[in-house]
CSV table of C-alpha atoms and ligand atoms in Angstrom, one decimal:
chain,number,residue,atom,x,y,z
A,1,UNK,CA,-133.1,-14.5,-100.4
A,2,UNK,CA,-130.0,-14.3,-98.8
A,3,UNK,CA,-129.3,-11.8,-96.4
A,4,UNK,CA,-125.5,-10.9,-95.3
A,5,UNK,CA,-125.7,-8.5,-92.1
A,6,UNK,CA,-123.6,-5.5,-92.4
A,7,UNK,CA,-122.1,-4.0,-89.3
A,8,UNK,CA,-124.5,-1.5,-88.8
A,9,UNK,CA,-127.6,-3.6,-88.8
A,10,UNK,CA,-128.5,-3.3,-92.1
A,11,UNK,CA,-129.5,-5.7,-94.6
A,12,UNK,CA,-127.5,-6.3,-97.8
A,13,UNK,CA,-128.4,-8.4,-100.3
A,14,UNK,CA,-125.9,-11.4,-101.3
A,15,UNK,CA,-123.8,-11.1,-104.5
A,16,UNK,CA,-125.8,-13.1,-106.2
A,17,UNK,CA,-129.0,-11.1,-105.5
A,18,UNK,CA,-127.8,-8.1,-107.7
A,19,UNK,CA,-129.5,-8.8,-111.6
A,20,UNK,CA,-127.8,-7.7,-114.6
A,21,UNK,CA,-129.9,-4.5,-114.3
A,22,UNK,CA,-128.9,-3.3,-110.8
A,23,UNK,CA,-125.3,-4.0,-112.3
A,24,UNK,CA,-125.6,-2.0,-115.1
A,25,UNK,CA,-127.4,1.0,-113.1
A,26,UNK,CA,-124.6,0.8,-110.8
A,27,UNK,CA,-121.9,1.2,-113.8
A,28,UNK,CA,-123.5,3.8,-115.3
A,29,UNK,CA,-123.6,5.9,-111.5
A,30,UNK,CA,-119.9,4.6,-111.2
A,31,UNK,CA,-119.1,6.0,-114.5
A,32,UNK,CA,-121.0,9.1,-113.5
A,33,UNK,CA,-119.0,9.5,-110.4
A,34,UNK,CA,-115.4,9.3,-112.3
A,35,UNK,CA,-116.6,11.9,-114.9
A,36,UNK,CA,-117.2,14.3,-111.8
A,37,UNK,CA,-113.9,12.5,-110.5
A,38,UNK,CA,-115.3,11.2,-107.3
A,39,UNK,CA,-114.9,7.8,-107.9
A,40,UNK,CA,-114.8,5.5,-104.8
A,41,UNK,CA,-112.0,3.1,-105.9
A,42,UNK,CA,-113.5,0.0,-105.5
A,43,UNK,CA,-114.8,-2.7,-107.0
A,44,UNK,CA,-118.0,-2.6,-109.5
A,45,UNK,CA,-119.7,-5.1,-106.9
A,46,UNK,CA,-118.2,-2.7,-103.9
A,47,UNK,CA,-120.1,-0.2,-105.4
A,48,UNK,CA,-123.6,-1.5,-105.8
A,49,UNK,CA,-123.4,-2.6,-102.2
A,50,UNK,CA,-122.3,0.5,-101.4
A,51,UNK,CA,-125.4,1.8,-102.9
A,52,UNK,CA,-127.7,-0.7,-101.2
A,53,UNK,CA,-125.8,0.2,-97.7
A,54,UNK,CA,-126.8,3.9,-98.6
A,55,UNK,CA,-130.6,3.3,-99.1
A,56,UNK,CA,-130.9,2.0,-95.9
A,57,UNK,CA,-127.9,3.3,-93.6
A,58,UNK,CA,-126.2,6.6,-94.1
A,59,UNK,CA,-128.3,9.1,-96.5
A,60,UNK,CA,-126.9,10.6,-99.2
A,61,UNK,CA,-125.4,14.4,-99.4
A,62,UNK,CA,-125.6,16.1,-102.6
A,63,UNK,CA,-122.0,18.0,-102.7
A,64,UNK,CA,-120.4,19.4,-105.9
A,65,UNK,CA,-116.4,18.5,-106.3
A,66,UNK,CA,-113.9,20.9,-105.7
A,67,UNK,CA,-111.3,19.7,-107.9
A,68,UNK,CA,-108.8,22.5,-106.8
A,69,UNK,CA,-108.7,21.2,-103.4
A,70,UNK,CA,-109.3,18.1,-104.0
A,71,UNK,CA,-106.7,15.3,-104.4
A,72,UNK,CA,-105.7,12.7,-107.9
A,73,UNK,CA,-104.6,9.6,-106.0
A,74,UNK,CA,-106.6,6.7,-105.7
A,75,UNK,CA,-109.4,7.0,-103.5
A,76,UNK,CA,-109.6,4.1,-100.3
A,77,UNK,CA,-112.4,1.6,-100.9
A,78,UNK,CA,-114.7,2.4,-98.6
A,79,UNK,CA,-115.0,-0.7,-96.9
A,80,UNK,CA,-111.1,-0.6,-95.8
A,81,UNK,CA,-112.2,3.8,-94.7
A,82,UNK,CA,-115.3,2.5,-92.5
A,83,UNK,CA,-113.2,-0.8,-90.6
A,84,UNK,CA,-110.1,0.3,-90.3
A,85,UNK,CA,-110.4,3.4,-88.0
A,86,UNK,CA,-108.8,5.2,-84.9
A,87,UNK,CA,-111.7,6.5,-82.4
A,88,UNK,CA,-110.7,5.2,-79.1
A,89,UNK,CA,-114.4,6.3,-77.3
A,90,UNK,CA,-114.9,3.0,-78.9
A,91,UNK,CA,-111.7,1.0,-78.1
A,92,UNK,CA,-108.3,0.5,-79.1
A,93,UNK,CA,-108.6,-2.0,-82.0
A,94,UNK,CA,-108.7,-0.5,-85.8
A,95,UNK,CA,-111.7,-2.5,-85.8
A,96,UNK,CA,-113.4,-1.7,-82.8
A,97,UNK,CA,-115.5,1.8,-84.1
A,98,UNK,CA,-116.6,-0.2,-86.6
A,99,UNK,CA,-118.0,-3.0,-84.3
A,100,UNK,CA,-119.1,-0.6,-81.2
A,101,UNK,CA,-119.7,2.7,-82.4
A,102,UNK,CA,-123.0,1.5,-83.3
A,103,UNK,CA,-124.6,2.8,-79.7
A,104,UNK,CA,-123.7,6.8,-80.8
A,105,UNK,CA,-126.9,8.6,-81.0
A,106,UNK,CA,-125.7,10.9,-83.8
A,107,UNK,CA,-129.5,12.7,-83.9
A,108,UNK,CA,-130.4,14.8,-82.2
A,109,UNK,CA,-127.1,16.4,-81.9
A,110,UNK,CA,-126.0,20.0,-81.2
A,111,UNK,CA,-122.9,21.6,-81.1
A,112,UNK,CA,-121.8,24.8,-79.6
A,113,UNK,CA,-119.9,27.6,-80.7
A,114,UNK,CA,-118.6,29.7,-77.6
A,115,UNK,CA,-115.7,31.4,-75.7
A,116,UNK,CA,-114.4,34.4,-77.4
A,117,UNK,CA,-116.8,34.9,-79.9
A,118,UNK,CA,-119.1,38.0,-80.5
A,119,UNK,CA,-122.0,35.9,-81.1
A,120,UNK,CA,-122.0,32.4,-79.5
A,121,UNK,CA,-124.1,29.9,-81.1
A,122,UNK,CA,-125.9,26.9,-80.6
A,123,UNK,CA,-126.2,24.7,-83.9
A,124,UNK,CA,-128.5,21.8,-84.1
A,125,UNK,CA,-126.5,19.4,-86.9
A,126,UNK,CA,-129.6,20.3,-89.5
A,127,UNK,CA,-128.3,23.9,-89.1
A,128,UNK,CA,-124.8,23.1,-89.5
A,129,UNK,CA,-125.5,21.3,-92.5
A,130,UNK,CA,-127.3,24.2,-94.3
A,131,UNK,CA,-124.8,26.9,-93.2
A,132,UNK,CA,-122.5,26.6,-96.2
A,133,UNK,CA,-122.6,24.8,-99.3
A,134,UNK,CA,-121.6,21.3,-99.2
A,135,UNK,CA,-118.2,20.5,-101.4
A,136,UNK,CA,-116.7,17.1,-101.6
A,137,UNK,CA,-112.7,17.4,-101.1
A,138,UNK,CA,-111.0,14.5,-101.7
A,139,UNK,CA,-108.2,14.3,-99.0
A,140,UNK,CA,-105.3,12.3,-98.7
A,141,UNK,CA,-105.4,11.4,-94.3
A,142,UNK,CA,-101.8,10.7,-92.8
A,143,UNK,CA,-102.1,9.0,-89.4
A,144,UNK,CA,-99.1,9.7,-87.0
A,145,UNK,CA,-99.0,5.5,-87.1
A,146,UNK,CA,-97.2,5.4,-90.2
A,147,UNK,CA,-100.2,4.8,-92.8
A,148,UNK,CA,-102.7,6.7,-95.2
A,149,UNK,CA,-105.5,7.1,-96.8
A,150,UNK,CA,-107.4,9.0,-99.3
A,151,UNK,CA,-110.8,9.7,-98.7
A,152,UNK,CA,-113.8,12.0,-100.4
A,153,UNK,CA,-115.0,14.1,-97.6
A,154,UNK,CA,-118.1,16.2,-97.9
A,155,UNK,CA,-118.5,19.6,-95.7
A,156,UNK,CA,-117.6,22.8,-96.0
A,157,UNK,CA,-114.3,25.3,-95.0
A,158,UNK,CA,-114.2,25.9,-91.1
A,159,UNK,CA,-113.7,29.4,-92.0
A,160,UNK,CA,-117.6,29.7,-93.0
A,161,UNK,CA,-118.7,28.7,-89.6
A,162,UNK,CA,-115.7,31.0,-88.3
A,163,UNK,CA,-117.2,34.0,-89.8
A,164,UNK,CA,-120.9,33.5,-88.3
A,165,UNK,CA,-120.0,34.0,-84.9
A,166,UNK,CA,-117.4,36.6,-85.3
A,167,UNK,CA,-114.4,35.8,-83.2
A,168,UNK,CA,-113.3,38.7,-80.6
A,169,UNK,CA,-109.2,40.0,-80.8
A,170,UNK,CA,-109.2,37.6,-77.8
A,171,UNK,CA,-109.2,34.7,-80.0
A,172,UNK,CA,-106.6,33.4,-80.7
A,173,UNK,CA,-106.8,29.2,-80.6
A,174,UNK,CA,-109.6,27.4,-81.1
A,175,UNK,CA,-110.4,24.0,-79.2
A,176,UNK,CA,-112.9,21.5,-80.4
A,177,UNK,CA,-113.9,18.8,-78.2
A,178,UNK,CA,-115.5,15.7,-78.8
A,179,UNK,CA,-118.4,13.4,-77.3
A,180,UNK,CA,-117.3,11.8,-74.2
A,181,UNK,CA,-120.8,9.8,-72.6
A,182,UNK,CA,-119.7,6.3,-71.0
A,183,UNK,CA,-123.4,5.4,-72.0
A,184,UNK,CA,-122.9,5.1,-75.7
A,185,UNK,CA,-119.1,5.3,-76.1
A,186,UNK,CA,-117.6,2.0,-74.3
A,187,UNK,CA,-114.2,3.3,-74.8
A,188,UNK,CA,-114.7,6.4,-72.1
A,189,UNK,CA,-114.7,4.4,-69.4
A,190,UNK,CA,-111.1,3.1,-70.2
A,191,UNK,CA,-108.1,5.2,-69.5
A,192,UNK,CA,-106.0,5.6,-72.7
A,193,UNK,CA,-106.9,9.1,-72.3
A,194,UNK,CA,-108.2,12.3,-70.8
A,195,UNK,CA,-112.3,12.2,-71.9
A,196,UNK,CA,-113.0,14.4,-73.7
A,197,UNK,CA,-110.9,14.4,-76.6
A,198,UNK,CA,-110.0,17.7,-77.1
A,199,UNK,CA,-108.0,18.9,-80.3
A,200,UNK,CA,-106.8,22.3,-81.3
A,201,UNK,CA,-105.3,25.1,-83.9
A,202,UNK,CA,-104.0,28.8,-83.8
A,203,UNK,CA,-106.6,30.7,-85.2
A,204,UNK,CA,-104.7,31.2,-88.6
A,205,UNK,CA,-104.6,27.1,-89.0
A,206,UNK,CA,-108.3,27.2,-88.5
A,207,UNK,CA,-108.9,29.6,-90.9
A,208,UNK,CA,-107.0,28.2,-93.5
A,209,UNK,CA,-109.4,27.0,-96.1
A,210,UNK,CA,-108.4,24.2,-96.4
A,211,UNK,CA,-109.5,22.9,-92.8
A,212,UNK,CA,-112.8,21.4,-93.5
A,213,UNK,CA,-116.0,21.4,-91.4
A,214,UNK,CA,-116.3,17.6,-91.7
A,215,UNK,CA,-120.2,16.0,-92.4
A,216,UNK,CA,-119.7,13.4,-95.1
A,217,UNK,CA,-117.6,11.2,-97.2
A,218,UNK,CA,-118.3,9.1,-100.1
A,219,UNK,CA,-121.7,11.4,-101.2
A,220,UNK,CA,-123.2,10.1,-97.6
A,221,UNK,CA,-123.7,11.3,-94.5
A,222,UNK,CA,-120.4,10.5,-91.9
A,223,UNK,CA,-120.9,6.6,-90.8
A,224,UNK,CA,-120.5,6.8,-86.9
A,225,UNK,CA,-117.1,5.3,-86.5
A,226,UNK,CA,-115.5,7.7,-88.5
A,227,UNK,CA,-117.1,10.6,-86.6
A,228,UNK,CA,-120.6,11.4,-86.9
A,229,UNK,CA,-122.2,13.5,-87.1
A,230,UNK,CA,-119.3,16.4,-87.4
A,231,UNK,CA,-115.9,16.6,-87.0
A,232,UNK,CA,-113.1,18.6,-88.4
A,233,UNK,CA,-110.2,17.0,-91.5
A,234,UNK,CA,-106.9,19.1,-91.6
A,235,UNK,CA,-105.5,17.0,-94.3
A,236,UNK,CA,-101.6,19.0,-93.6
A,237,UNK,CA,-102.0,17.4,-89.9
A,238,UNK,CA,-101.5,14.2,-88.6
A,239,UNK,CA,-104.7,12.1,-88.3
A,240,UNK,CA,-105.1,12.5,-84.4
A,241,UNK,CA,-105.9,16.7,-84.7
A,242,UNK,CA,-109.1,15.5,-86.9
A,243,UNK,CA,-111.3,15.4,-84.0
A,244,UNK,CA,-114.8,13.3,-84.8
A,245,UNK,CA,-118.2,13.6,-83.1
A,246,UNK,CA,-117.6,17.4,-81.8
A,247,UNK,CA,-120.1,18.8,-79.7
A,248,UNK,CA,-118.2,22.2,-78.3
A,249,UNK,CA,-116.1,24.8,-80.5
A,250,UNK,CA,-114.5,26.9,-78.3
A,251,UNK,CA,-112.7,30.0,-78.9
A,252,UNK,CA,-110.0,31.0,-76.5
A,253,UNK,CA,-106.6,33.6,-75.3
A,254,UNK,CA,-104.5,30.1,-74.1
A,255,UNK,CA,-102.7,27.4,-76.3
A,256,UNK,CA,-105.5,24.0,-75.8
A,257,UNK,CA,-103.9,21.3,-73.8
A,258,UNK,CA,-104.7,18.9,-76.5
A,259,UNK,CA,-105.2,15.1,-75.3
A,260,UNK,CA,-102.7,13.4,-76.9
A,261,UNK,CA,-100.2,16.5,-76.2
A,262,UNK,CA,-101.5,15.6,-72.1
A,263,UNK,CA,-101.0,11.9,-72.7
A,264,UNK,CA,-97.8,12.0,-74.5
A,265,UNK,CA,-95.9,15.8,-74.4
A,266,UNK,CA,-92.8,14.3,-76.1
A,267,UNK,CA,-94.7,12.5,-78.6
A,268,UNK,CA,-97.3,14.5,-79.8
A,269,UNK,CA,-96.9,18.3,-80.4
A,270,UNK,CA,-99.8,20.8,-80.6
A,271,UNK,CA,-99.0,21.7,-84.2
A,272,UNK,CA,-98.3,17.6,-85.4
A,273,UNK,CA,-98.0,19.0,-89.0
A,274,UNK,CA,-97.0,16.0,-91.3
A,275,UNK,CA,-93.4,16.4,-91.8
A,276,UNK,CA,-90.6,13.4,-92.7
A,277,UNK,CA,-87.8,15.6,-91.5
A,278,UNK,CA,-88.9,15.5,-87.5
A,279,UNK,CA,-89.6,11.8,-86.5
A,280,UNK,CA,-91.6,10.4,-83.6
A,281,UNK,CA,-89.5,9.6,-81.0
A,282,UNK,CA,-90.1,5.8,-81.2
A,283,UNK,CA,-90.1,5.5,-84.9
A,284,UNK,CA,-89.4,7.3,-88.2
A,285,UNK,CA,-92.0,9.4,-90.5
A,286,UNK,CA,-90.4,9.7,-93.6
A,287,UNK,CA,-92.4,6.9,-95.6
A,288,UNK,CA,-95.9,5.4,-95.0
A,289,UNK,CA,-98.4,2.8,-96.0
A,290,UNK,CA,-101.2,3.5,-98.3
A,291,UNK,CA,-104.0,1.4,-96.9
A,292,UNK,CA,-105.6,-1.2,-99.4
A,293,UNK,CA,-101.6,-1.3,-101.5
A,294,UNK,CA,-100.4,-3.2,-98.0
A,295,UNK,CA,-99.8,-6.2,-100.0
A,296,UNK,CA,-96.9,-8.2,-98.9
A,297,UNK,CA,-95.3,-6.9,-102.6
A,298,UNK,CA,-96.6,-3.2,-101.9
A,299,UNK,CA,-94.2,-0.3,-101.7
A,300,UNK,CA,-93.7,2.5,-99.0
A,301,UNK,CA,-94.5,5.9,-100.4
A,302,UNK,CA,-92.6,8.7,-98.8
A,303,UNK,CA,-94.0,11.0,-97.0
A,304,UNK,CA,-94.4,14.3,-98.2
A,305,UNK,CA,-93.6,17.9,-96.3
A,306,UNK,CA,-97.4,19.3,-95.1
A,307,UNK,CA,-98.6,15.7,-96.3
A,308,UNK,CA,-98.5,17.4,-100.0
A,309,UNK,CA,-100.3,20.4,-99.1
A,310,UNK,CA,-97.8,23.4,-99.7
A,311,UNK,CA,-100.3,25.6,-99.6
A,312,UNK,CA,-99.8,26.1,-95.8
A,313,UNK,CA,-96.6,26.8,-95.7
A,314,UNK,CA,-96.7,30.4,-95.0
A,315,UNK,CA,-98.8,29.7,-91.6
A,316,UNK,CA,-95.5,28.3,-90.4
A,317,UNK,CA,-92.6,31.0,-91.9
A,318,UNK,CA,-90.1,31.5,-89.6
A,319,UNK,CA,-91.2,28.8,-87.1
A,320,UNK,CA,-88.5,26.2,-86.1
A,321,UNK,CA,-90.7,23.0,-87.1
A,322,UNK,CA,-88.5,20.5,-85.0
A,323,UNK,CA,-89.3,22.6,-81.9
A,324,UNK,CA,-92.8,23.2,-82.5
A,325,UNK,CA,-93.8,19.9,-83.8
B,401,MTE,N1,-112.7,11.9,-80.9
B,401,MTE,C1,-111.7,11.3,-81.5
B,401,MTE,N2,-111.3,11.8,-82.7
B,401,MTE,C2,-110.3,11.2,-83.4
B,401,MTE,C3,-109.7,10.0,-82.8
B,401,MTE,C4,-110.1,9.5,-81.6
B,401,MTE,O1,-109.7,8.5,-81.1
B,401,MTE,N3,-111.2,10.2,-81.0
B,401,MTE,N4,-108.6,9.4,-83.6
B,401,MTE,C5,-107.9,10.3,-84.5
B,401,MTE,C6,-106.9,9.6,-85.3
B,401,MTE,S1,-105.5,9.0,-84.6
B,401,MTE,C7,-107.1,9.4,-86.7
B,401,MTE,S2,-105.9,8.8,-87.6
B,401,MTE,C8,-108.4,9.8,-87.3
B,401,MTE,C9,-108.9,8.7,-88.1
B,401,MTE,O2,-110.1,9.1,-88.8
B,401,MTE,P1,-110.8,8.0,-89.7
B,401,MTE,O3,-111.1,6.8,-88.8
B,401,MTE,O4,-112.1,8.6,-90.2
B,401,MTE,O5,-109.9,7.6,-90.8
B,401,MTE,O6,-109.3,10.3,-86.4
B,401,MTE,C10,-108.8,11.1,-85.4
B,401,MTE,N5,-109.9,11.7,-84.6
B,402,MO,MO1,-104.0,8.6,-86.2
């Protein structure tokens, strides 16, 4: 039989390999999936490979929809959501997590909760996974580059985990840093950035519901280069405050000195809410390119205030959003 290699070492079977039956099996789970409105948007034969990736990569997650957070728009294929990706542990290149990130150890992984907290925690990732109920959220991603993408993420409100360890009247940002080991991340030992990736919110951002405690997308566990085995999705935020593969929550008095904010003050704000009225300073942000409708016919869509999510709005009342960008 003919075996194609996928990129993370498992074996797919070639096109041709899939009978009738598997095809059929695979319609009727696709047609499943859209009646619970969590189809993937890809193609029928996307799908069953998909399905074969599953059985021998990333497990599944069994999380119910939550349709009222949860955008309409056409979800990414999940080929173009797992190869094209920013995570710059493992280089530069949109398709360098997907070729490196490979060497992340993702198990055993723990991740600690401390700082101004009444009870500090430390949460193996089998923990984390049972501390709420798991909800799929399907989330429309704007990266500060200009392009988008909407992806069915599976985790839970960051205000669950909040709650557990009781944040003192000290607390008043939150930090969450990611994995920075040379050893499996080649990208650490280059300088794009201060290591460790650190990203941050004001503890009313982080309460918000919709900030989501990040362990899945497409029904499976996160694939490594898009930041397993946790990492937060504040879909009213530019990409870049989505930190992946966190390892320390910390809870503190201080403003985080964020590392793109370090790397680029002018460029990248601590808030970075999605907003087409305040452009980067090297280019504008008032449209962007869905990912996968980057024909050479496709239209820019324009970018919408909070990336579409009014909701938060009243975190930012009275705030002068050019300033604190
Ligand atoms: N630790 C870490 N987190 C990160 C990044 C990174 O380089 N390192 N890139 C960010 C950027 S710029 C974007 S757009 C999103 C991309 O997430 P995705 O690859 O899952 O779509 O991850 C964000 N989180
Ligand atoms: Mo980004």
């Amino acid at each position: 039989m003919l075996i194609q290699r996928s990129p993370n070492g498992v074996d797919l079977p070639f096109s041709s390999e899939i009978t009738p039956r598997e095809i059929y099996e695979a319609r009727r789970a696709f047609i499943k999936r859209v009646a619970v409105g969590a189809i993937a948007g890809g193609s029928l034969l996307e799908m069953a490979t998909r399905e074969a990736f599953a059985q021998g990569g990333n497990p599944k997650l069994a999380a119910k929809l939550n349709p009222a957070y949860s955008a309409l728009d056409k979800q990414t294929a999940y080929k173009d959501a797992t190869t094209y990706n920013n995570f710059y542990e493992f280089g530069t290149d949109k398709s360098d997590p997907a070729e490196h990130a490979h060497t992340l150890r993702t198990r055993p992984w723990t991740v600690s909760i401390e700082g101004e907290v009444k009870k500090p925690m430390t949460l193996d990732i089998d923990q984390l996974l049972k501390l709420a109920p798991l909800e799929e959220r399907v989330y429309r991603l704007r990266c500060v580059e200009g392009w988008s993408m909407v992806i069915p993420w599976v985790g839970y409100s960051l205000s669950e985990l909040i709650k557990k360890v009781e944040p003192t009247g000290n607390a008043k940002y939150v930090e969450f840093v990611s994995l920075a080991d040379k050893g499996q991340m080649p990208g650490v030992g280059s300088r794009v950035l201060n290591w460790p990736y650190v990203e941050g919110l004001r503890m009313d951002e982080a309460m918000h519901p919709l900030a989501l405690l990040t362990v899945g997308m497409y029904g499976e566990v996160l694939p490594k280069q898009n930041g397993a085995p946790v990492r937060i999705v504040l879909p009213w935020k530019y990409g870049f405050k989505s930190a992946k593969s966190i390892v320390k929550i910390r809870f503190v008095k201080d403003q985080p000195r964020t590392a793109w904010n370090v790397s680029a003050p002018s460029e990248y704000g601590f808030y970075s809410n999605v907003n087409p009225d305040v452009d980067h300073p090297r280019w504008s942000q008032g449209s962007e390119r869905r990912i996968g409708e980057d024909g050479f016919l496709a239209r820019k869509r324009k970018t919408l205030m909070f990336n579409g999510y009014a909701d938060v709005a009243p975190l930012y009342a009275g705030m002068d959003l050019k300033k604190f960008f």
